[in-house]
mmCIF file of N, CA and C in Angstrom:
data_model
loop_
_atom_site.group_PDB
_atom_site.id
_atom_site.type_symbol
_atom_site.label_atom_id
_atom_site.label_comp_id
_atom_site.label_asym_id
_atom_site.label_seq_id
_atom_site.Cartn_x
_atom_site.Cartn_y
_atom_site.Cartn_z
ATOM 1 N N GLU A 1 0.874 -1.169 -0.014
ATOM 2 C CA GLU A 1 -0.007 -0.011 0.031
ATOM 3 C C GLU A 1 0.871 1.129 0.027
ATOM 4 N N ALA A 2 0.478 2.279 -0.746
ATOM 5 C CA ALA A 2 1.261 3.491 -0.740
ATOM 6 C C ALA A 2 1.271 4.141 0.663
ATOM 7 N N GLY A 3 2.384 4.701 1.048
ATOM 8 C CA GLY A 3 2.396 5.472 2.223
ATOM 9 C C GLY A 3 2.716 4.582 3.455
ATOM 10 N N GLU A 4 2.750 3.268 3.264
ATOM 11 C CA GLU A 4 3.105 2.435 4.537
ATOM 12 C C GLU A 4 4.503 2.381 4.539
ATOM 13 N N ASP A 5 4.991 1.879 5.876
ATOM 14 C CA ASP A 5 6.465 1.608 5.935
ATOM 15 C C ASP A 5 6.688 0.231 5.682
ATOM 16 N N ASP A 6 8.045 -0.267 5.488
ATOM 17 C CA ASP A 6 8.487 -1.591 5.188
ATOM 18 C C ASP A 6 8.004 -2.716 5.980
ATOM 19 N N ALA A 7 8.003 -2.423 7.318
ATOM 20 C CA ALA A 7 7.439 -3.505 8.152
ATOM 21 C C ALA A 7 6.018 -3.797 7.997
ATOM 22 N N THR A 8 5.208 -2.767 7.810
ATOM 23 C CA THR A 8 3.832 -2.997 7.548
ATOM 24 C C THR A 8 3.505 -3.752 6.293
ATOM 25 N N CYS A 9 4.269 -3.270 5.287
ATOM 26 C CA CYS A 9 4.127 -3.946 3.955
ATOM 27 C C CYS A 9 4.612 -5.411 3.935
ATOM 28 N N GLU A 10 5.761 -5.692 4.701
ATOM 29 C CA GLU A 10 6.117 -7.103 4.847
ATOM 30 C C GLU A 10 5.122 -7.884 5.531
ATOM 31 N N GLY A 11 4.547 -7.333 6.735
ATOM 32 C CA GLY A 11 3.479 -8.146 7.403
ATOM 33 C C GLY A 11 2.252 -8.417 6.482
ATOM 34 N N MET A 12 1.920 -7.405 5.537
ATOM 35 C CA MET A 12 0.833 -7.706 4.634
ATOM 36 C C MET A 12 1.147 -8.725 3.639
ATOM 37 N N ILE A 13 2.472 -8.833 3.159
ATOM 38 C CA ILE A 13 2.984 -9.788 2.159
ATOM 39 C C ILE A 13 2.933 -11.102 2.918
ATOM 40 N N ARG A 14 3.337 -11.263 4.056
ATOM 41 C CA ARG A 14 3.496 -12.525 5.041
ATOM 42 C C ARG A 14 1.911 -12.928 5.016
ATOM 43 N N ASP A 15 1.105 -12.232 5.481
ATOM 44 C CA ASP A 15 -0.319 -12.627 5.789
ATOM 45 C C ASP A 15 -0.851 -13.114 4.480
ATOM 46 N N GLU A 16 -0.686 -12.543 3.291
ATOM 47 C CA GLU A 16 -1.262 -12.910 2.005
ATOM 48 C C GLU A 16 -0.629 -14.219 1.513
ATOM 49 N N PHE A 17 0.698 -14.345 1.753
ATOM 50 C CA PHE A 17 1.437 -15.560 1.420
ATOM 51 C C PHE A 17 0.916 -16.752 2.135
ATOM 52 N N VAL A 18 0.527 -16.548 3.553
ATOM 53 C CA VAL A 18 -0.070 -17.644 4.318
ATOM 54 C C VAL A 18 -1.339 -17.940 3.963
ATOM 55 N N ARG A 19 -2.010 -16.897 3.496
ATOM 56 C CA ARG A 19 -3.610 -17.146 3.287
ATOM 57 C C ARG A 19 -3.704 -17.864 1.950
ATOM 58 N N VAL A 20 -2.951 -17.578 0.834
ATOM 59 C CA VAL A 20 -3.108 -18.182 -0.421
ATOM 60 C C VAL A 20 -2.408 -19.608 -0.494
ATOM 61 N N SER A 21 -1.381 -19.692 0.250
ATOM 62 C CA SER A 21 -0.562 -20.880 0.019
ATOM 63 C C SER A 21 -0.887 -21.936 1.059
ATOM 64 N N GLY A 22 -1.526 -21.612 2.314
ATOM 65 C CA GLY A 22 -1.826 -22.601 3.166
ATOM 66 C C GLY A 22 -0.556 -22.753 4.086
ATOM 67 N N ALA A 23 0.451 -22.060 3.967
ATOM 68 C CA ALA A 23 1.820 -22.424 4.679
ATOM 69 C C ALA A 23 1.704 -21.954 5.997
ATOM 70 N N ARG A 24 2.494 -22.279 6.805
ATOM 71 C CA ARG A 24 2.773 -21.755 8.199
ATOM 72 C C ARG A 24 3.334 -20.195 8.213
ATOM 73 N N PRO A 25 2.979 -19.531 9.011
ATOM 74 C CA PRO A 25 3.675 -18.125 9.102
ATOM 75 C C PRO A 25 5.159 -18.330 9.277
ATOM 76 N N ALA A 26 5.673 -19.289 9.980
ATOM 77 C CA ALA A 26 7.118 -19.537 10.109
ATOM 78 C C ALA A 26 7.730 -19.905 8.770
ATOM 79 N N ASP A 27 7.072 -20.315 7.672
ATOM 80 C CA ASP A 27 7.625 -20.665 6.414
ATOM 81 C C ASP A 27 8.047 -19.561 5.648
ATOM 82 N N PHE A 28 7.371 -18.356 6.080
ATOM 83 C CA PHE A 28 7.775 -16.985 5.423
ATOM 84 C C PHE A 28 9.016 -16.502 5.971
ATOM 85 N N ASP A 29 10.166 -17.141 5.623
ATOM 86 C CA ASP A 29 11.503 -16.723 6.238
ATOM 87 C C ASP A 29 12.149 -15.678 5.390
ATOM 88 N N GLU A 30 13.262 -15.372 5.691
ATOM 89 C CA GLU A 30 14.016 -14.291 4.982
ATOM 90 C C GLU A 30 14.290 -14.656 3.577
ATOM 91 N N GLY A 31 14.414 -16.009 3.176
ATOM 92 C CA GLY A 31 14.704 -16.447 1.812
ATOM 93 C C GLY A 31 13.362 -16.072 0.955
ATOM 94 N N MET A 32 12.283 -16.557 1.560
ATOM 95 C CA MET A 32 11.116 -16.383 0.886
ATOM 96 C C MET A 32 10.652 -15.014 0.659
ATOM 97 N N LYS A 33 10.928 -14.292 1.824
ATOM 98 C CA LYS A 33 10.473 -12.739 1.705
ATOM 99 C C LYS A 33 11.387 -12.123 0.694
ATOM 100 N N SER A 34 12.575 -12.544 0.629
ATOM 101 C CA SER A 34 13.480 -11.874 -0.474
ATOM 102 C C SER A 34 13.001 -12.240 -1.840
ATOM 103 N N ARG A 35 12.452 -13.411 -2.115
ATOM 104 C CA ARG A 35 12.068 -13.880 -3.412
ATOM 105 C C ARG A 35 10.762 -13.154 -3.793
ATOM 106 N N VAL A 36 9.903 -13.074 -2.822
ATOM 107 C CA VAL A 36 8.533 -12.566 -2.996
ATOM 108 C C VAL A 36 8.799 -10.918 -3.376
ATOM 109 N N LYS A 37 9.534 -10.203 -2.449
ATOM 110 C CA LYS A 37 9.820 -8.871 -2.799
ATOM 111 C C LYS A 37 10.464 -8.601 -4.216
ATOM 112 N N SER A 38 11.471 -9.477 -4.544
ATOM 113 C CA SER A 38 11.930 -9.417 -5.759
ATOM 114 C C SER A 38 11.102 -9.502 -6.932
ATOM 115 N N LEU A 39 10.163 -10.484 -6.815
ATOM 116 C CA LEU A 39 9.108 -10.810 -7.894
ATOM 117 C C LEU A 39 8.288 -9.531 -7.988
ATOM 118 N N GLY A 40 7.780 -9.077 -6.754
ATOM 119 C CA GLY A 40 6.920 -7.892 -6.731
ATOM 120 C C GLY A 40 7.469 -6.604 -7.300
ATOM 121 N N ARG A 41 8.815 -6.445 -6.959
ATOM 122 C CA ARG A 41 9.549 -5.232 -7.575
ATOM 123 C C ARG A 41 9.531 -5.361 -9.144
ATOM 124 N N ALA A 42 9.957 -6.552 -9.600
ATOM 125 C CA ALA A 42 9.958 -6.708 -11.039
ATOM 126 C C ALA A 42 8.651 -6.455 -11.955
ATOM 127 N N ILE A 43 7.706 -7.044 -11.134
ATOM 128 C CA ILE A 43 6.336 -6.841 -11.801
ATOM 129 C C ILE A 43 5.938 -5.202 -11.701
ATOM 130 N N LYS A 44 6.131 -4.772 -10.650
ATOM 131 C CA LYS A 44 5.930 -3.253 -10.472
ATOM 132 C C LYS A 44 6.679 -2.388 -11.430
ATOM 133 N N ASP A 45 7.896 -2.804 -11.701
ATOM 134 C CA ASP A 45 8.894 -1.917 -12.562
ATOM 135 C C ASP A 45 8.650 -2.384 -14.046
ATOM 136 N N GLY A 46 7.899 -3.246 -14.398
ATOM 137 C CA GLY A 46 7.540 -3.682 -15.732
ATOM 138 C C GLY A 46 8.826 -4.594 -16.389
ATOM 139 N N SER A 47 9.643 -5.156 -15.473
ATOM 140 C CA SER A 47 10.700 -5.804 -15.928
ATOM 141 C C SER A 47 10.220 -7.342 -16.378
ATOM 142 N N PRO A 48 10.729 -7.986 -17.334
ATOM 143 C CA PRO A 48 10.335 -9.212 -17.651
ATOM 144 C C PRO A 48 10.597 -10.271 -16.745
ATOM 145 N N VAL A 49 9.653 -11.144 -16.517
ATOM 146 C CA VAL A 49 9.639 -12.239 -15.550
ATOM 147 C C VAL A 49 9.835 -13.383 -16.347
ATOM 148 N N VAL A 50 10.891 -14.195 -16.154
ATOM 149 C CA VAL A 50 11.236 -15.454 -16.910
ATOM 150 C C VAL A 50 10.821 -16.619 -16.116
ATOM 151 N N LEU A 51 9.953 -17.536 -16.808
ATOM 152 C CA LEU A 51 9.585 -18.802 -16.171
ATOM 153 C C LEU A 51 10.433 -19.769 -16.721
ATOM 154 N N VAL A 52 11.116 -20.662 -15.825
ATOM 155 C CA VAL A 52 12.006 -21.670 -16.247
ATOM 156 C C VAL A 52 11.245 -23.068 -15.957
ATOM 157 N N LYS A 53 11.347 -23.907 -16.950
ATOM 158 C CA LYS A 53 10.747 -25.165 -16.773
ATOM 159 C C LYS A 53 11.837 -26.259 -16.238
ATOM 160 N N PHE A 54 11.540 -26.771 -15.095
ATOM 161 C CA PHE A 54 12.493 -27.754 -14.643
ATOM 162 C C PHE A 54 12.083 -29.192 -14.836
ATOM 163 N N LYS A 55 12.989 -30.072 -14.924
ATOM 164 C CA LYS A 55 12.533 -31.562 -14.998
ATOM 165 C C LYS A 55 12.386 -32.132 -13.687
ATOM 166 N N ARG A 56 11.243 -31.825 -13.209
ATOM 167 C CA ARG A 56 10.844 -32.183 -11.791
ATOM 168 C C ARG A 56 9.413 -32.757 -11.795
ATOM 169 N N LEU A 57 9.194 -33.841 -10.933
ATOM 170 C CA LEU A 57 7.949 -34.363 -10.817
ATOM 171 C C LEU A 57 7.395 -33.841 -9.474
ATOM 172 N N LEU A 58 6.264 -33.329 -9.478
ATOM 173 C CA LEU A 58 5.650 -32.710 -8.048
ATOM 174 C C LEU A 58 4.797 -33.941 -7.480
ATOM 175 N N VAL A 59 4.988 -34.230 -6.353
ATOM 176 C CA VAL A 59 4.170 -35.298 -5.784
ATOM 177 C C VAL A 59 3.629 -34.668 -4.489
ATOM 178 N N GLY A 60 2.184 -34.968 -4.356
ATOM 179 C CA GLY A 60 1.576 -34.328 -3.113
ATOM 180 C C GLY A 60 0.460 -35.235 -2.694
ATOM 181 N N ALA A 61 0.199 -35.304 -1.395
ATOM 182 C CA ALA A 61 -0.900 -36.146 -0.871
ATOM 183 C C ALA A 61 -1.433 -35.372 0.413
ATOM 184 N N PHE A 62 -2.699 -35.638 0.692
ATOM 185 C CA PHE A 62 -3.324 -35.178 1.842
ATOM 186 C C PHE A 62 -3.182 -36.261 3.031
ATOM 187 N N ALA A 63 -3.018 -35.808 4.172
ATOM 188 C CA ALA A 63 -3.006 -36.680 5.295
ATOM 189 C C ALA A 63 -4.247 -36.664 6.066
ATOM 190 N N SER A 64 -4.467 -37.758 6.814
ATOM 191 C CA SER A 64 -5.752 -37.820 7.598
ATOM 192 C C SER A 64 -5.644 -37.150 9.043
ATOM 193 N N SER A 65 -4.528 -36.712 9.288
ATOM 194 C CA SER A 65 -4.408 -36.114 10.740
ATOM 195 C C SER A 65 -4.958 -34.585 10.742
ATOM 196 N N ALA A 66 -4.977 -34.034 11.881
ATOM 197 C CA ALA A 66 -5.452 -32.774 11.920
ATOM 198 C C ALA A 66 -4.425 -31.661 11.698
ATOM 199 N N ALA A 67 -3.297 -31.955 11.836
ATOM 200 C CA ALA A 67 -2.241 -30.918 11.741
ATOM 201 C C ALA A 67 -0.889 -31.424 11.039
ATOM 202 N N CYS A 68 -0.119 -30.439 10.685
ATOM 203 C CA CYS A 68 1.143 -30.938 9.933
ATOM 204 C C CYS A 68 2.103 -31.484 10.984
ATOM 205 N N GLU A 69 2.848 -32.562 10.507
ATOM 206 C CA GLU A 69 3.899 -33.054 11.401
ATOM 207 C C GLU A 69 5.159 -32.852 10.549
ATOM 208 N N SER A 70 5.982 -32.127 11.075
ATOM 209 C CA SER A 70 7.382 -31.744 10.275
ATOM 210 C C SER A 70 8.109 -33.093 9.970
ATOM 211 N N ALA A 71 8.012 -34.115 10.935
ATOM 212 C CA ALA A 71 8.775 -35.386 10.673
ATOM 213 C C ALA A 71 8.274 -36.051 9.405
ATOM 214 N N LEU A 72 7.002 -35.722 9.039
ATOM 215 C CA LEU A 72 6.503 -36.507 7.822
ATOM 216 C C LEU A 72 6.855 -35.796 6.552
ATOM 217 N N GLU A 73 7.439 -34.610 6.591
ATOM 218 C CA GLU A 73 7.790 -33.945 5.361
ATOM 219 C C GLU A 73 8.983 -34.814 4.651
ATOM 220 N N ALA A 74 9.986 -35.071 5.394
ATOM 221 C CA ALA A 74 11.155 -35.877 4.828
ATOM 222 C C ALA A 74 10.839 -37.270 4.566
ATOM 223 N N LEU A 75 9.947 -37.956 5.416
ATOM 224 C CA LEU A 75 9.658 -39.215 5.332
ATOM 225 C C LEU A 75 8.800 -39.333 3.928
ATOM 226 N N PHE A 76 7.860 -38.377 3.673
ATOM 227 C CA PHE A 76 7.079 -38.373 2.409
ATOM 228 C C PHE A 76 7.977 -38.225 1.214
ATOM 229 N N ALA A 77 8.971 -37.327 1.323
ATOM 230 C CA ALA A 77 9.912 -37.078 0.228
ATOM 231 C C ALA A 77 10.618 -38.550 -0.148
ATOM 232 N N THR A 78 11.072 -39.080 0.935
ATOM 233 C CA THR A 78 11.846 -40.361 0.795
ATOM 234 C C THR A 78 10.844 -41.484 0.116
ATOM 235 N N LYS A 79 9.716 -41.499 0.603
ATOM 236 C CA LYS A 79 8.908 -42.389 0.103
ATOM 237 C C LYS A 79 8.646 -42.269 -1.486
ATOM 238 N N ALA A 80 8.369 -41.021 -1.698
ATOM 239 C CA ALA A 80 8.159 -40.651 -3.113
ATOM 240 C C ALA A 80 9.205 -40.849 -4.233
ATOM 241 N N LEU A 81 10.475 -40.546 -3.585
ATOM 242 C CA LEU A 81 11.733 -40.936 -4.296
ATOM 243 C C LEU A 81 11.825 -42.347 -4.516
ATOM 244 N N ASN A 82 11.623 -43.320 -3.504
ATOM 245 C CA ASN A 82 11.726 -44.706 -3.711
ATOM 246 C C ASN A 82 10.744 -45.246 -4.801
ATOM 247 N N VAL A 83 9.490 -44.694 -4.721
ATOM 248 C CA VAL A 83 8.540 -45.163 -5.605
ATOM 249 C C VAL A 83 8.784 -44.757 -7.106
ATOM 250 N N ALA A 84 9.332 -43.567 -7.296
ATOM 251 C CA ALA A 84 9.899 -42.963 -8.448
ATOM 252 C C ALA A 84 10.884 -43.780 -9.069
ATOM 253 N N MET A 85 11.958 -44.023 -8.237
ATOM 254 C CA MET A 85 13.057 -44.816 -8.552
ATOM 255 C C MET A 85 12.667 -46.244 -9.166
ATOM 256 N N ARG A 86 11.648 -46.929 -8.559
ATOM 257 C CA ARG A 86 11.199 -48.238 -8.996
ATOM 258 C C ARG A 86 10.709 -48.151 -10.339
ATOM 259 N N ASN A 87 10.396 -46.981 -10.843
ATOM 260 C CA ASN A 87 9.809 -46.775 -12.273
ATOM 261 C C ASN A 87 10.841 -46.210 -13.229
ATOM 262 N N SER A 88 11.837 -45.673 -12.808
ATOM 263 C CA SER A 88 12.737 -44.977 -13.687
ATOM 264 C C SER A 88 14.198 -44.973 -13.069
ATOM 265 N N THR A 89 15.295 -45.111 -13.828
ATOM 266 C CA THR A 89 16.583 -45.129 -13.455
ATOM 267 C C THR A 89 17.124 -43.701 -13.471
ATOM 268 N N ASN A 90 16.334 -42.736 -14.125
ATOM 269 C CA ASN A 90 16.761 -41.342 -14.306
ATOM 270 C C ASN A 90 16.241 -40.498 -13.247
ATOM 271 N N VAL A 91 15.930 -41.143 -12.102
ATOM 272 C CA VAL A 91 15.453 -40.263 -10.978
ATOM 273 C C VAL A 91 16.623 -39.984 -10.036
ATOM 274 N N SER A 92 16.875 -38.678 -9.699
ATOM 275 C CA SER A 92 18.171 -38.433 -8.981
ATOM 276 C C SER A 92 17.881 -38.257 -7.474
ATOM 277 N N ARG A 93 16.901 -37.398 -7.179
ATOM 278 C CA ARG A 93 16.772 -37.049 -5.790
ATOM 279 C C ARG A 93 15.364 -36.343 -5.585
ATOM 280 N N SER A 94 14.995 -36.311 -4.312
ATOM 281 C CA SER A 94 13.752 -35.669 -3.870
ATOM 282 C C SER A 94 14.010 -34.491 -2.958
ATOM 283 N N ILE A 95 13.128 -33.508 -2.994
ATOM 284 C CA ILE A 95 13.309 -32.228 -2.144
ATOM 285 C C ILE A 95 11.925 -32.142 -1.480
ATOM 286 N N ALA A 96 11.899 -32.231 -0.175
ATOM 287 C CA ALA A 96 10.634 -32.116 0.548
ATOM 288 C C ALA A 96 10.137 -30.632 0.548
ATOM 289 N N ARG A 97 8.896 -30.487 0.319
ATOM 290 C CA ARG A 97 8.150 -29.278 0.651
ATOM 291 C C ARG A 97 7.711 -29.219 1.988
ATOM 292 N N LYS A 98 7.560 -27.842 2.529
ATOM 293 C CA LYS A 98 7.045 -27.727 3.829
ATOM 294 C C LYS A 98 5.501 -28.032 3.712
ATOM 295 N N CYS A 99 5.029 -28.785 4.691
ATOM 296 C CA CYS A 99 3.697 -29.148 4.750
ATOM 297 C C CYS A 99 2.829 -27.846 4.877
ATOM 298 N N ARG A 100 1.629 -27.771 4.214
ATOM 299 C CA ARG A 100 0.619 -26.714 4.423
ATOM 300 C C ARG A 100 -0.700 -27.316 4.611
ATOM 301 N N VAL A 101 -1.507 -26.409 5.232
ATOM 302 C CA VAL A 101 -2.925 -26.873 5.518
ATOM 303 C C VAL A 101 -3.896 -26.189 4.488
ATOM 304 N N VAL A 102 -4.638 -27.297 3.726
ATOM 305 C CA VAL A 102 -5.513 -26.840 2.721
ATOM 306 C C VAL A 102 -6.835 -27.495 3.102
ATOM 307 N N ASP A 103 -7.921 -26.627 3.334
ATOM 308 C CA ASP A 103 -9.273 -27.069 3.542
ATOM 309 C C ASP A 103 -9.205 -27.990 4.977
ATOM 310 N N GLN A 104 -8.485 -27.348 5.916
ATOM 311 C CA GLN A 104 -8.300 -28.085 7.288
ATOM 312 C C GLN A 104 -7.631 -29.549 7.198
ATOM 313 N N ARG A 105 -6.888 -29.669 6.175
ATOM 314 C CA ARG A 105 -6.220 -30.907 5.971
ATOM 315 C C ARG A 105 -4.708 -30.790 5.577
ATOM 316 N N PRO A 106 -3.831 -31.490 6.384
ATOM 317 C CA PRO A 106 -2.287 -31.260 6.010
ATOM 318 C C PRO A 106 -2.141 -31.836 4.598
ATOM 319 N N GLU A 107 -1.312 -30.958 3.824
ATOM 320 C CA GLU A 107 -0.879 -31.574 2.523
ATOM 321 C C GLU A 107 0.682 -31.582 2.508
ATOM 322 N N TYR A 108 1.328 -32.765 2.274
ATOM 323 C CA TYR A 108 2.603 -32.996 2.141
ATOM 324 C C TYR A 108 3.010 -33.054 0.786
ATOM 325 N N GLY A 109 4.302 -32.668 0.495
ATOM 326 C CA GLY A 109 4.681 -32.724 -1.025
ATOM 327 C C GLY A 109 6.197 -32.700 -1.212
ATOM 328 N N CYS A 110 6.627 -32.963 -2.295
ATOM 329 C CA CYS A 110 7.920 -32.915 -2.740
ATOM 330 C C CYS A 110 8.193 -32.756 -4.177
ATOM 331 N N ARG A 111 9.339 -32.429 -4.455
ATOM 332 C CA ARG A 111 9.863 -32.452 -5.941
ATOM 333 C C ARG A 111 10.759 -33.466 -6.018
ATOM 334 N N VAL A 112 10.549 -34.311 -7.172
ATOM 335 C CA VAL A 112 11.330 -35.397 -7.402
ATOM 336 C C VAL A 112 12.049 -34.934 -8.856
ATOM 337 N N GLU A 113 13.422 -34.928 -8.685
ATOM 338 C CA GLU A 113 14.231 -34.486 -9.994
ATOM 339 C C GLU A 113 14.454 -35.674 -10.890
ATOM 340 N N VAL A 114 14.094 -35.459 -12.081
ATOM 341 C CA VAL A 114 14.047 -36.551 -13.111
ATOM 342 C C VAL A 114 14.653 -36.198 -14.394
ATOM 343 N N ASP A 115 15.565 -36.865 -15.019
ATOM 344 C CA ASP A 115 16.127 -36.652 -16.186
ATOM 345 C C ASP A 115 15.516 -37.267 -17.348
ATOM 346 N N LEU A 116 14.289 -36.886 -17.742
ATOM 347 C CA LEU A 116 13.569 -37.645 -18.770
ATOM 348 C C LEU A 116 12.925 -36.635 -19.903
ATOM 349 N N PRO A 117 12.868 -37.090 -21.008
ATOM 350 C CA PRO A 117 12.162 -36.078 -22.050
ATOM 351 C C PRO A 117 10.688 -36.039 -21.696
ATOM 352 N N ASP A 118 10.159 -34.888 -22.043
ATOM 353 C CA ASP A 118 8.761 -34.574 -21.767
ATOM 354 C C ASP A 118 7.805 -35.830 -22.219
ATOM 355 N N SER A 119 8.210 -36.407 -23.209
ATOM 356 C CA SER A 119 7.263 -37.513 -23.775
ATOM 357 C C SER A 119 7.182 -38.680 -22.699
ATOM 358 N N GLU A 120 8.208 -38.874 -21.886
ATOM 359 C CA GLU A 120 8.236 -39.981 -20.949
ATOM 360 C C GLU A 120 7.679 -39.408 -19.439
ATOM 361 N N MET A 121 7.582 -38.151 -19.412
ATOM 362 C CA MET A 121 7.364 -37.655 -18.005
ATOM 363 C C MET A 121 5.885 -38.011 -17.411
ATOM 364 N N GLU A 122 4.916 -38.144 -18.314
ATOM 365 C CA GLU A 122 3.614 -38.306 -17.847
ATOM 366 C C GLU A 122 3.504 -39.816 -17.484
ATOM 367 N N ALA A 123 4.080 -40.763 -18.270
ATOM 368 C CA ALA A 123 4.122 -42.175 -17.760
ATOM 369 C C ALA A 123 4.709 -42.414 -16.311
ATOM 370 N N LEU A 124 5.941 -41.706 -16.206
ATOM 371 C CA LEU A 124 6.397 -41.786 -14.813
ATOM 372 C C LEU A 124 5.592 -41.152 -13.755
ATOM 373 N N ALA A 125 4.749 -40.173 -14.132
ATOM 374 C CA ALA A 125 4.065 -39.364 -13.102
ATOM 375 C C ALA A 125 2.807 -40.366 -12.741
ATOM 376 N N GLU A 126 2.194 -40.976 -13.683
ATOM 377 C CA GLU A 126 1.164 -42.040 -13.421
ATOM 378 C C GLU A 126 1.613 -43.214 -12.730
ATOM 379 N N ALA A 127 2.814 -43.680 -13.049
ATOM 380 C CA ALA A 127 3.291 -44.873 -12.345
ATOM 381 C C ALA A 127 3.668 -44.509 -10.848
ATOM 382 N N THR A 128 4.184 -43.300 -10.637
ATOM 383 C CA THR A 128 4.516 -42.842 -9.320
ATOM 384 C C THR A 128 3.218 -42.489 -8.548
ATOM 385 N N ALA A 129 2.270 -41.951 -9.033
ATOM 386 C CA ALA A 129 0.962 -41.726 -8.458
ATOM 387 C C ALA A 129 0.189 -43.126 -8.050
ATOM 388 N N SER A 130 0.334 -44.182 -9.031
ATOM 389 C CA SER A 130 -0.213 -45.433 -8.689
ATOM 390 C C SER A 130 0.562 -46.110 -7.433
ATOM 391 N N GLY A 131 1.888 -45.943 -7.480
ATOM 392 C CA GLY A 131 2.719 -46.507 -6.548
ATOM 393 C C GLY A 131 2.547 -45.874 -5.087
ATOM 394 N N MET A 132 2.106 -44.673 -5.022
ATOM 395 C CA MET A 132 1.965 -43.944 -3.788
ATOM 396 C C MET A 132 0.548 -44.121 -3.223
ATOM 397 N N LEU A 133 -0.480 -44.656 -4.130
ATOM 398 C CA LEU A 133 -1.735 -44.776 -3.603
ATOM 399 C C LEU A 133 -1.843 -45.818 -2.401
ATOM 400 N N GLY A 134 -2.578 -45.517 -1.494
ATOM 401 C CA GLY A 134 -2.628 -46.473 -0.357
ATOM 402 C C GLY A 134 -1.439 -46.668 0.539
ATOM 403 N N GLU A 135 -0.229 -45.871 0.265
ATOM 404 C CA GLU A 135 0.909 -45.967 1.025
ATOM 405 C C GLU A 135 0.660 -45.385 2.420
ATOM 406 N N SER A 136 1.291 -45.872 3.389
ATOM 407 C CA SER A 136 1.207 -45.420 4.723
ATOM 408 C C SER A 136 2.671 -45.185 5.355
ATOM 409 N N LEU A 137 2.816 -44.046 6.093
ATOM 410 C CA LEU A 137 4.073 -43.953 6.782
ATOM 411 C C LEU A 137 3.955 -44.158 8.339
ATOM 412 N N SER A 138 2.877 -44.941 8.637
ATOM 413 C CA SER A 138 2.489 -45.038 10.163
ATOM 414 C C SER A 138 3.735 -45.838 10.772
ATOM 415 N N ARG A 139 4.425 -46.925 10.128
ATOM 416 C CA ARG A 139 5.310 -47.656 10.874
ATOM 417 C C ARG A 139 6.761 -46.805 10.989
ATOM 418 N N ARG A 140 6.924 -46.025 9.969
ATOM 419 C CA ARG A 140 8.020 -45.040 9.891
ATOM 420 C C ARG A 140 7.920 -44.102 11.074
ATOM 421 N N LEU A 141 6.649 -43.460 11.241
ATOM 422 C CA LEU A 141 6.444 -42.650 12.189
ATOM 423 C C LEU A 141 6.558 -43.111 13.550
ATOM 424 N N ARG A 142 6.116 -44.451 13.790
ATOM 425 C CA ARG A 142 6.261 -45.037 15.255
ATOM 426 C C ARG A 142 7.851 -45.233 15.406
ATOM 427 N N ALA A 143 8.580 -45.527 14.355
ATOM 428 C CA ALA A 143 10.044 -45.893 14.521
ATOM 429 C C ALA A 143 10.727 -44.567 14.914
ATOM 430 N N ALA A 144 10.262 -43.470 14.338
ATOM 431 C CA ALA A 144 10.814 -42.126 14.705
ATOM 432 C C ALA A 144 10.215 -41.447 15.940
ATOM 433 N N GLY A 145 9.340 -42.268 16.572
ATOM 434 C CA GLY A 145 8.651 -41.782 17.851
ATOM 435 C C GLY A 145 7.714 -40.519 17.705
ATOM 436 N N VAL A 146 7.029 -40.460 16.591
ATOM 437 C CA VAL A 146 6.182 -39.466 16.291
ATOM 438 C C VAL A 146 4.732 -39.945 16.582
ATOM 439 N N ALA A 147 4.449 -41.153 16.080
ATOM 440 C CA ALA A 147 3.109 -41.718 16.361
ATOM 441 C C ALA A 147 2.972 -42.732 17.354
#
């Protein structure tokens, strides 16, 4: 808003980020704040914004619990990586996303890095989705002392 100080504007940005993304307020850290401010500045100044297409498979799932469990973030990413690796040798790693709450349900997600042509990506996505259906992390949570 015009005429507001930096702290007020950053608070408004954080609140909007949390509202639209379902993320936790703590997820709006200095790195995220810097990226959001940079993008906003570029849009305001009319600078070109470049979108880059990465070779990544986005994997997400809703949990039946009532709140996010940070221990599940890494476990979910590991599980998605293992399922994807069963379907392709061109899978290199997975990167956990922070859990976010969508419609009062925790959503876990990760990005799986894949070196495949676009023509093969959909088949891997479908195979990974099928492999993740019905998967449970309950045993791993008990071993980690979470459940």
